[in-house]
Short mmCIF file of C-alpha atoms in Angstrom, two decimals:
data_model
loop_
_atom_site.label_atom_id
_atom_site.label_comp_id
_atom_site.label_asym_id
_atom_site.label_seq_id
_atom_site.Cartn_x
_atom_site.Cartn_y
_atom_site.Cartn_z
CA UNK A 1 32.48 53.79 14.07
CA UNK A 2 31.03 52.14 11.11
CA UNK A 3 33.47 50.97 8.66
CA UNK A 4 36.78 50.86 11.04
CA UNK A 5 38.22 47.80 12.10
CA UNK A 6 39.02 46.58 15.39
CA UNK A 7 42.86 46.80 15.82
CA UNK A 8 44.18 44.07 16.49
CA UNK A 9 47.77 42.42 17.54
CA UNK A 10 49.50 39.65 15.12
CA UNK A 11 51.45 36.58 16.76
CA UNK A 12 54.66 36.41 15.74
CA UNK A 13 55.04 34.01 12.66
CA UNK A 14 57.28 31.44 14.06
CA UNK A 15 57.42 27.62 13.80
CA UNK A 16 57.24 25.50 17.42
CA UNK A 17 60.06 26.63 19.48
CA UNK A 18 63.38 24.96 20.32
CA UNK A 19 65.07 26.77 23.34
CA UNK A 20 62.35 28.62 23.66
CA UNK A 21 62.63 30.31 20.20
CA UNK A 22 61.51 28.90 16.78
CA UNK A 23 62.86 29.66 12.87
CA UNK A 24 60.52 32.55 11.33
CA UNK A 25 58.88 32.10 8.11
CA UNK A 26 60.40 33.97 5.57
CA UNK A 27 58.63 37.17 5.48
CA UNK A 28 57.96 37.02 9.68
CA UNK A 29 58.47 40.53 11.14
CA UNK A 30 60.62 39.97 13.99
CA UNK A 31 59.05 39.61 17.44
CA UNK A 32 60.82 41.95 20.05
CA UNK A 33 59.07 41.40 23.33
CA UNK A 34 59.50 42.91 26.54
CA UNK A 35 57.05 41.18 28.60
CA UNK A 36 58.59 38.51 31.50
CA UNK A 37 56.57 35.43 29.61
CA UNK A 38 55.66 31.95 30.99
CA UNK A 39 58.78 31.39 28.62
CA UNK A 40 61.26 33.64 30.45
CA UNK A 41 60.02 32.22 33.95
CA UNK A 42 60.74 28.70 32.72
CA UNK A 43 64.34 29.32 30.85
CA UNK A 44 65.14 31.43 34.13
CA UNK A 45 63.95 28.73 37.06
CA UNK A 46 66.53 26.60 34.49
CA UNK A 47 69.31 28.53 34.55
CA UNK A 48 68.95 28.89 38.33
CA UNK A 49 68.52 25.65 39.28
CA UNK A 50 71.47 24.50 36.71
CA UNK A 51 73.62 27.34 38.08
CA UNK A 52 72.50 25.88 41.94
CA UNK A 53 73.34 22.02 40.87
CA UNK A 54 76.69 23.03 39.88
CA UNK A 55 77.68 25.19 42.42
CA UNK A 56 76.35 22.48 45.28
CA UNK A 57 78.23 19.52 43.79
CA UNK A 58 81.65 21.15 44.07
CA UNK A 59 82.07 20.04 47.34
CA UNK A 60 81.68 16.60 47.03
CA UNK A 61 82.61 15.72 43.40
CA UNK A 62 85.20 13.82 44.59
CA UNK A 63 83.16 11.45 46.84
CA UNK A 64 80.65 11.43 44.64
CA UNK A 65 82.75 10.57 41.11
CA UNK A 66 84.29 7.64 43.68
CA UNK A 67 80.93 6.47 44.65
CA UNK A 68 80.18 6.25 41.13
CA UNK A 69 82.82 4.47 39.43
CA UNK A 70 82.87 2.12 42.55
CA UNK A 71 78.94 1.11 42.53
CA UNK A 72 78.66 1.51 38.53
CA UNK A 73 81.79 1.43 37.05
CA UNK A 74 83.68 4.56 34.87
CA UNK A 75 81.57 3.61 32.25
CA UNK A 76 78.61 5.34 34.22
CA UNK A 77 79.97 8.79 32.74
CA UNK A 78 79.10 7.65 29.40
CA UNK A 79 75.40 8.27 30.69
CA UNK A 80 76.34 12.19 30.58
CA UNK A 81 77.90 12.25 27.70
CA UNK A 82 75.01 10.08 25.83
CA UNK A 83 73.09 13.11 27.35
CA UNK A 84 74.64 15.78 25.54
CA UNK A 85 74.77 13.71 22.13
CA UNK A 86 71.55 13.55 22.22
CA UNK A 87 70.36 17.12 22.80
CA UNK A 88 73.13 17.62 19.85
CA UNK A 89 70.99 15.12 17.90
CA UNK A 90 67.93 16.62 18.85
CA UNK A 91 69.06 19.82 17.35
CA UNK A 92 69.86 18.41 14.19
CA UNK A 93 66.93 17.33 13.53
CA UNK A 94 65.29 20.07 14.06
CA UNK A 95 67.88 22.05 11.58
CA UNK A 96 66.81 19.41 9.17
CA UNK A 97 62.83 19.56 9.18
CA UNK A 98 63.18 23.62 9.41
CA UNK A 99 66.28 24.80 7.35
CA UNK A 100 66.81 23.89 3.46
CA UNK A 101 69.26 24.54 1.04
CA UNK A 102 72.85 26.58 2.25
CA UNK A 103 70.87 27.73 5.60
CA UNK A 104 71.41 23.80 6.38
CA UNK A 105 73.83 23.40 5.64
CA UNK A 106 75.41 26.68 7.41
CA UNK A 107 73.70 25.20 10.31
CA UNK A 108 75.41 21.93 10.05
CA UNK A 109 78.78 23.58 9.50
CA UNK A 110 78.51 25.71 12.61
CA UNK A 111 77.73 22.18 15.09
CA UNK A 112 80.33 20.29 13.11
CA UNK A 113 82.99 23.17 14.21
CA UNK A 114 82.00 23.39 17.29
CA UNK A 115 81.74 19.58 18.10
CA UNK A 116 85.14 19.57 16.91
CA UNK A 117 86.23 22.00 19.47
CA UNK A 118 84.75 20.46 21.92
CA UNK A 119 86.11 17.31 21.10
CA UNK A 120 89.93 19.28 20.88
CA UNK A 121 89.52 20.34 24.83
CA UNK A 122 88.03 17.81 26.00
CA UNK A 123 90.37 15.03 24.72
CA UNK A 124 93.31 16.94 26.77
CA UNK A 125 91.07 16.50 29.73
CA UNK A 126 92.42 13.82 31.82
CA UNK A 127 89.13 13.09 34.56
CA UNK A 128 85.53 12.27 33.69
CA UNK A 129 84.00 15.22 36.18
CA UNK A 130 86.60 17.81 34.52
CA UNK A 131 84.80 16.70 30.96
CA UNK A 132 81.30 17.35 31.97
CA UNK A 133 81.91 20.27 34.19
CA UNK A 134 82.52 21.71 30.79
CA UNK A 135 79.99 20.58 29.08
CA UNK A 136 77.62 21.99 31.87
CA UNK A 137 79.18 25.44 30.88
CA UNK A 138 78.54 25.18 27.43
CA UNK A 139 74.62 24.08 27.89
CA UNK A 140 74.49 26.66 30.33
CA UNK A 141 75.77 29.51 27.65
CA UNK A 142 72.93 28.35 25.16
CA UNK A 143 70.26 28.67 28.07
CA UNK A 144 71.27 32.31 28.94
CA UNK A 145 71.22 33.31 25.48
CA UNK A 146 67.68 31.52 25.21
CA UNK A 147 65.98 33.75 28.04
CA UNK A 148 67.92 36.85 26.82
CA UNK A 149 67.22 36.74 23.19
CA UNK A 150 63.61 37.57 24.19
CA UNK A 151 64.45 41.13 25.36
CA UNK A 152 67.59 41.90 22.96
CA UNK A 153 69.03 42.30 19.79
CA UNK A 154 71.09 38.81 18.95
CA UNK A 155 74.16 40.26 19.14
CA UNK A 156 73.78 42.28 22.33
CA UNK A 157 72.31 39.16 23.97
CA UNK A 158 75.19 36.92 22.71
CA UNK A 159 78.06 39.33 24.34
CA UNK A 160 75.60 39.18 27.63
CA UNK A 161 75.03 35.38 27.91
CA UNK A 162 78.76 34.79 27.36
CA UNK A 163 79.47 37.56 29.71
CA UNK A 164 77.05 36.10 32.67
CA UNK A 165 78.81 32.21 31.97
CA UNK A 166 82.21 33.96 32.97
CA UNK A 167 80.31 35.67 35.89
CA UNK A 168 79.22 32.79 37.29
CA UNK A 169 82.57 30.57 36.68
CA UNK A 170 84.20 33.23 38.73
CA UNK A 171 81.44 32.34 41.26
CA UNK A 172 82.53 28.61 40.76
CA UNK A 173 86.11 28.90 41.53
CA UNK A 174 85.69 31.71 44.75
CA UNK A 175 83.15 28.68 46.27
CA UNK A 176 86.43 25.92 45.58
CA UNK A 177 88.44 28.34 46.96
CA UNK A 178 86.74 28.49 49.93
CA UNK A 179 86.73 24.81 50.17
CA UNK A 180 89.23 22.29 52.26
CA UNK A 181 91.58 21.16 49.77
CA UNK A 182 90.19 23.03 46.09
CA UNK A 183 91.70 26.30 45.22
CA UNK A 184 90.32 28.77 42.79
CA UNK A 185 92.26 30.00 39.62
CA UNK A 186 91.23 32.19 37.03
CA UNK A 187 92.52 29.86 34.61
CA UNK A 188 89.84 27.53 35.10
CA UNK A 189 87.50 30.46 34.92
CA UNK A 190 88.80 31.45 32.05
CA UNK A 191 88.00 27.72 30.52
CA UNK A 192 84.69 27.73 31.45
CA UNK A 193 83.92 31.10 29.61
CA UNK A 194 85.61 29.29 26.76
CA UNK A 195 82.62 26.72 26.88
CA UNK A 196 79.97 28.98 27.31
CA UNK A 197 80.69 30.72 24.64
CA UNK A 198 81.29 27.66 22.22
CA UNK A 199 77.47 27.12 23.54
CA UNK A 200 76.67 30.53 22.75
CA UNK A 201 77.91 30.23 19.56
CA UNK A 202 76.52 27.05 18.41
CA UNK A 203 73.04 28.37 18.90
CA UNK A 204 73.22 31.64 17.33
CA UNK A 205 74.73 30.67 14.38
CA UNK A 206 73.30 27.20 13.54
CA UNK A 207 69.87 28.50 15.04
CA UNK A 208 69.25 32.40 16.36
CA UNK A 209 71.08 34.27 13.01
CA UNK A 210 68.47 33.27 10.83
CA UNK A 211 65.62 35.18 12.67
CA UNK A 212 65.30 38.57 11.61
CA UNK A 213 66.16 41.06 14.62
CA UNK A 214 65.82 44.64 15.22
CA UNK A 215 68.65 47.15 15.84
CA UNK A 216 69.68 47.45 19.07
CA UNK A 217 68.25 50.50 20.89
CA UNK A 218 70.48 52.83 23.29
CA UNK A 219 69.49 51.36 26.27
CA UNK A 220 71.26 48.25 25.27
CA UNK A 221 73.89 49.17 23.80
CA UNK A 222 74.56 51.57 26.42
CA UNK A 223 74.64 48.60 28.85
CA UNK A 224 77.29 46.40 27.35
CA UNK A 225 79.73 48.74 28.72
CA UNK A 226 78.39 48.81 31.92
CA UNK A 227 78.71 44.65 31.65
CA UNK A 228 82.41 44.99 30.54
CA UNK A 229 83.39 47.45 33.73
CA UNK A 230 81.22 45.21 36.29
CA UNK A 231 83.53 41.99 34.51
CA UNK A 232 86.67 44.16 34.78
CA UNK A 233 86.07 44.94 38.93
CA UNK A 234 85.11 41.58 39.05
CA UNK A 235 87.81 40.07 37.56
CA UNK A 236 90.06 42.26 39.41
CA UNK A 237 88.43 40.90 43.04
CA UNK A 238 88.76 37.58 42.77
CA UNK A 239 92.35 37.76 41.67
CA UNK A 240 93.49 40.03 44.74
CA UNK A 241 91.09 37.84 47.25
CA UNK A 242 90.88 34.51 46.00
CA UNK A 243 93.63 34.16 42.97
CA UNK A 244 96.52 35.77 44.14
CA UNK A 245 99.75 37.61 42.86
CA UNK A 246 102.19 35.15 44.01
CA UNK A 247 106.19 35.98 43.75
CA UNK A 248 108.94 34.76 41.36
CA UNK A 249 111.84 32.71 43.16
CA UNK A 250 114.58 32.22 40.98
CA UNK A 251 117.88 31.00 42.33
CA UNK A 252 121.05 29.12 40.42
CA UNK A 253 119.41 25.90 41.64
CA UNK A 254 117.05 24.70 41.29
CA UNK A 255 115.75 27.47 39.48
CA UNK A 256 113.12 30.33 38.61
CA UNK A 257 109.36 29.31 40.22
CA UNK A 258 106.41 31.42 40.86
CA UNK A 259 104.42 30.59 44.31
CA UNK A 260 102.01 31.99 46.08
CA UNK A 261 104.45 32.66 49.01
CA UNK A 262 107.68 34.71 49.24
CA UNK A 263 111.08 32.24 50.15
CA UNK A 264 111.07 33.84 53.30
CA UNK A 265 107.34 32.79 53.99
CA UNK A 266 108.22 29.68 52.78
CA UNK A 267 111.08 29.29 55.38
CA UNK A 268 108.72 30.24 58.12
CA UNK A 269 106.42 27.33 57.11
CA UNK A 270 109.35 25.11 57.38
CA UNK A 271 110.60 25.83 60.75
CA UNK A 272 107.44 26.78 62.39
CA UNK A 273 104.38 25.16 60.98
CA UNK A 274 101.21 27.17 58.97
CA UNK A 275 100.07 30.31 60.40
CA UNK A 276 95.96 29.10 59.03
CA UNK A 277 94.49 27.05 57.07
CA UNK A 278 94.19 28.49 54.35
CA UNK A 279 98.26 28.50 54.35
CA UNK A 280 98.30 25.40 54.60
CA UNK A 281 95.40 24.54 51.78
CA UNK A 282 97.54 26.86 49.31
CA UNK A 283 101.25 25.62 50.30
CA UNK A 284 100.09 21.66 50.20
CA UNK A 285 98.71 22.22 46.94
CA UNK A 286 102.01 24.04 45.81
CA UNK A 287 103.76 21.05 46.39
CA UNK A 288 101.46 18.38 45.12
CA UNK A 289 101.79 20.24 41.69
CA UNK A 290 105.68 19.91 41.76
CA UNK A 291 105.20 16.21 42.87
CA UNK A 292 103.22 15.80 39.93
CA UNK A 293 105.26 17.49 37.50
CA UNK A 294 108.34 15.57 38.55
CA UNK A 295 106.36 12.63 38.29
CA UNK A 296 105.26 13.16 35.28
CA UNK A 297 108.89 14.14 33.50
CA UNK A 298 109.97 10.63 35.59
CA UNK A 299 107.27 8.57 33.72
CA UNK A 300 106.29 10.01 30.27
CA UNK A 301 108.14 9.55 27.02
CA UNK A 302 108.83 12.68 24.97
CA UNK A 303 108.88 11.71 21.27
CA UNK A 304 112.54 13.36 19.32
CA UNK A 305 112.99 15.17 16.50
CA UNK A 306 114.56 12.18 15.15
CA UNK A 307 111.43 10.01 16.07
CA UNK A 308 113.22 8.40 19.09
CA UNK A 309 111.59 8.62 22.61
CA UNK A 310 113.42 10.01 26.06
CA UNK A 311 112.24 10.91 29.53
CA UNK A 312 113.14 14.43 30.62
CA UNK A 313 114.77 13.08 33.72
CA UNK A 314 116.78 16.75 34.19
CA UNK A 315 113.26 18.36 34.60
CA UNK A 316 112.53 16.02 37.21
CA UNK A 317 115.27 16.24 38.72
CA UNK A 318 114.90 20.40 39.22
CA UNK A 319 111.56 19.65 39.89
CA UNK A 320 112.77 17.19 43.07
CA UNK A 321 115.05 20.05 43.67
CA UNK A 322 112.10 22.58 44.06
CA UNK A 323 110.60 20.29 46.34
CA UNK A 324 113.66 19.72 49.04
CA UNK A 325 114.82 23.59 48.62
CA UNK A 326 111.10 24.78 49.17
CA UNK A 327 108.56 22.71 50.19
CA UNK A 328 110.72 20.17 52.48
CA UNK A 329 107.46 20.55 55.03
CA UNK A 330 105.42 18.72 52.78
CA UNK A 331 108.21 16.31 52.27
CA UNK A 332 108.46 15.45 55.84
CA UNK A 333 104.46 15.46 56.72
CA UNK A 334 103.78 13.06 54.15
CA UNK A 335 107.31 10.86 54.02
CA UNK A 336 105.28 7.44 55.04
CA UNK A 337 103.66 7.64 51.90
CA UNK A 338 104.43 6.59 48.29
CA UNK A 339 103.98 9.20 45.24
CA UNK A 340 101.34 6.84 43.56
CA UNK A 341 99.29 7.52 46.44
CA UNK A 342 99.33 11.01 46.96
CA UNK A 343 98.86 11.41 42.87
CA UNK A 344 95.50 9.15 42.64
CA UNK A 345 93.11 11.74 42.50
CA UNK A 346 95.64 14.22 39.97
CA UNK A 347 96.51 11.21 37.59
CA UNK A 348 95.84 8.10 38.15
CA UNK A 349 98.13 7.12 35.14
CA UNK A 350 100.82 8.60 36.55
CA UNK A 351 100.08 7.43 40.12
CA UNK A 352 99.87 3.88 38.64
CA UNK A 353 103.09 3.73 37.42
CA UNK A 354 104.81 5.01 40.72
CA UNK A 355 102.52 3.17 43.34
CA UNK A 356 105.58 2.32 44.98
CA UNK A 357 107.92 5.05 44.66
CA UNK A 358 108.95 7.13 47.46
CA UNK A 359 107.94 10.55 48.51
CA UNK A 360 111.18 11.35 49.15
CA UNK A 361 113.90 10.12 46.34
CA UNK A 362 116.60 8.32 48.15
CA UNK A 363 119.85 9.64 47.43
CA UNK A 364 120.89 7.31 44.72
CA UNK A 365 118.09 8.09 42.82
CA UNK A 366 118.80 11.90 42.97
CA UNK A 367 122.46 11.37 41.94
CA UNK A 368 121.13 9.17 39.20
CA UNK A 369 118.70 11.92 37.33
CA UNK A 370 121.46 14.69 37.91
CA UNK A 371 123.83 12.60 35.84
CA UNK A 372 121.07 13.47 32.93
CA UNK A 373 120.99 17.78 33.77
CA UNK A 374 124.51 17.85 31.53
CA UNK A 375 126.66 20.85 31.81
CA UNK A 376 124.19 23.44 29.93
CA UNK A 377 124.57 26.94 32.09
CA UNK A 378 120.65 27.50 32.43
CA UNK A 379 118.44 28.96 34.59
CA UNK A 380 114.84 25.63 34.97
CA UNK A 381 111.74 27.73 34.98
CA UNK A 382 109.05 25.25 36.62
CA UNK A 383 106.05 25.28 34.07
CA UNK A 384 103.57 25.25 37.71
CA UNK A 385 103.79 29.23 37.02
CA UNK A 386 101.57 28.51 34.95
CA UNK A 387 98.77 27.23 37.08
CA UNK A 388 99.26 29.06 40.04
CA UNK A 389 100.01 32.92 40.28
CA UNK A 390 99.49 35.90 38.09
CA UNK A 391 102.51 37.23 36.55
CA UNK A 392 102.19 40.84 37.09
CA UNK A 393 101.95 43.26 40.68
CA UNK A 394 98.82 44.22 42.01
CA UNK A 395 99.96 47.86 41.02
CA UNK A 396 100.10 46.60 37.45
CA UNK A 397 96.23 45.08 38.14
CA UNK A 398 95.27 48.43 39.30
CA UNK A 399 96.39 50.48 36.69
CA UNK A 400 94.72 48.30 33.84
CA UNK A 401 91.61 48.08 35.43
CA UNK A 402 91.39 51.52 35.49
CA UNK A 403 92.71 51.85 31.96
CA UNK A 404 89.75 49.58 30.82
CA UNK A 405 87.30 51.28 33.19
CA UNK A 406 87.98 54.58 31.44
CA UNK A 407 87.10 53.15 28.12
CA UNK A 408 84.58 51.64 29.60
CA UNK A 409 83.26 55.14 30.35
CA UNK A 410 84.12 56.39 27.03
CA UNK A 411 81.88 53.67 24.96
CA UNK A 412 78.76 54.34 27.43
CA UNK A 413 79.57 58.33 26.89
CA UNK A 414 79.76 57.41 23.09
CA UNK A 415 76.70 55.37 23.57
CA UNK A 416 74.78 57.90 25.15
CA UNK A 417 75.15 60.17 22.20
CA UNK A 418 74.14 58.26 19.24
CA UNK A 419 71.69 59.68 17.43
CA UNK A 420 68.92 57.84 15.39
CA UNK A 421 68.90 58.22 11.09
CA UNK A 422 70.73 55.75 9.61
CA UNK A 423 72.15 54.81 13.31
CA UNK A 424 71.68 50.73 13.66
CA UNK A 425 70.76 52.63 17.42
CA UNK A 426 67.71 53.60 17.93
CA UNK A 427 66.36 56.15 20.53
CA UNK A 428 64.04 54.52 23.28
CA UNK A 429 60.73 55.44 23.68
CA UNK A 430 60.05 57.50 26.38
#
């Protein structure tokens, strides 16, 4: 008709995009598509490939970190790192042609934090491939929270991204778990979560928090708790398959230790030999982790109160104890070799300083640490606990999944029956 304009559809008003996003103009009415874009294709084909390249290195990172430090040196993992600086950097400057005033200096805050926790984790990482298999975590988080900001409100995408990163670490450990000579904890799950979501993090607030966003709408916010029940069953898998319960030993000597097997599974394994594999994956790694810890209560100095230095030579000595009382198998399958060798690839600091001690401690050398346990009436708790076995029953698993399943069910019921107003939900269009 005469007179009418055309309608028409505006662009969103952004600036050029960084992780497939850009920093509205003030003013910019936010941009809430639910198209699959060029965009999401791209940051998706990323994240799968990424996701791929981790998962099919796991089962040669060892040959392939010794291939590299022999043809290039350990310098060559510099490379990585140089890598990571630099999308850091890249970012930055970005922050500083876009952002002014206290938004950049928010932003700066936010990467100076989280570099610093970064730098916190990874200096108590002892390998090279340990370091960057965190990293990859933490670049992976900000990728999934790209390609989901698209298609949800920024704090609904944030809880999702994070929550996909510990989906796919659990994925991580069940593949080491099914490899010769890797097991799969949830600890380490657990730590790569951690990293996603310091990714996560460091792009929504330095980045993401300045775009305006609309509310969330039912749909999504009815699907978070659908996320945290799939996590919970999840979670609760891999710990009965691939984790394990374990059981607590505790005797006057040499002490209180969690393992994997009972002590009368334990004896079997002594007098007659591993039932599978997978015994045998699980019980050899049992014991290499009480190697090392005796090892490294042998070889480290522990710094005083008073500012003087000692060896816990009592620890290592329950810890040699552990080994003779329980894992004496081990002892006499590998009794040609020397500590320093069967440490290399745990710690090599610790392996170089006892290249030449013997698996098994000759007696003198046992009498000589016991000298140092004293007369104190107490009960050594081995600190491998920690690292191997969960410290509860799987009836105790059980009953708080379903604890957290039923609020689960509550939030989505809750969820369901929000209203709109002045609801941050809105209803979805039918």
């Amino acid at each position: 008709m005469p007179g009418r304009r055309r309608p028409h559809m505006l662009k969103p008003n952004t600036y050029p995009i960084i992780f497939g996003l850009g920093i509205e103009r003030q003013g910019a009415q936010p941009a809430m598509t639910f198209r699959f874009t060029r965009t999401d294709r791209i940051l998706w084909l990323v994240i799968a490939a990424f996701t791929a390249l981790i998962y099919s290195t796991l089962s040669i990172v060892s040959a392939l970190r010794k291939w590299l430090e022999e043809t290039f040196g350990r310098e060559c993992y510099n490379a990585v790192y140089w890598v990571f600086a630099a999308i850091g950097a890249v970012i930055l400057v970005y922050l500083i042609r876009k952002l002014r005033g206290l938004r950049l200096l928010g932003s700066i805050a936010v990467i100076a934090i989280v570099a610093a926790v970064y730098w916190y984790y990874l200096s108590g990482m002892k390998y090279p491939a340990e370091k960057i298999h965190f990293l990859e975590y933490g670049l992976l988080g900000a990728l999934l929270l790209a390609a989901l900001r698209h298609h949800c409100a920024q704090w609904v995408s944030a809880l999702s991204a994070v929550t996909i990163v510990y989906w796919i670490g659990l994925g991580d450990e069940a593949i080491q778990w099914m490899l010769p000579n890797r097991v799969g904890e949830i600890r380490d799950a657990v730590i790569n979560l951690l990293s996603g979501a310091l990714g996560v993090a460091a792009l929504h607030f330095s980045v993401y928090m300045y775009h305006t966003s609309p509310a969330a709408t039912r749909r999504q916010v009815k699907g978070l708790p659908i996320l945290g029940a799939v996590t919970s069953v999840m979670t609760a898998l891999f710990i009965m398959q691939v984790h394990g319960f374990g059981h607590v030993i505790e005797t006057k000597e040499p002490g209180r230790i969690y393992s994997s097997f009972s002590s009368g599974e334990l004896g079997r394994i002594h007098h007659m030999g591993f039932s599978s594999h997978r015994e045998q994956k699980v019980y050899e790694n049992e014991a290499l982790r009480h190697l090392h810890q005796r090892a490294f209560y042998f070889t480290n100095n522990f710094k005083g109160a008073d500012g003087s230095f000692y060896r816990m030579y009592d620890k290592a000595y329950f810890e040699n104890e552990v080994l003779e009382a329980y894992y004496s198998r081990y002892l006499h399958d590998h009794a040609d070799m020397f500590v320093g060798q069967l440490l290399a690839d745990m710690d090599s600091e610790v392996a170089a300083k006892l290249m030449r001690q013997p698996l098994i401690w000759p007696d003198s050398l046992t009498s000589w640490t016991r000298q140092h346990t004293g007369n104190a009436n107490r009960i050594y708790e081995s600190r491998v606990k920690s690292t191997l076995v969960t410290t509860y029953a799987p009836g105790d698993l059980v009953f708080y999944v379903a604890v957290v399943l039923a609020g689960m069910a509550y939030a989505w019921w809750v969820a369901s029956r929000r209203g709109t107003g002045t609801s941050p939900i809105s209803r979805d269009r039918k």
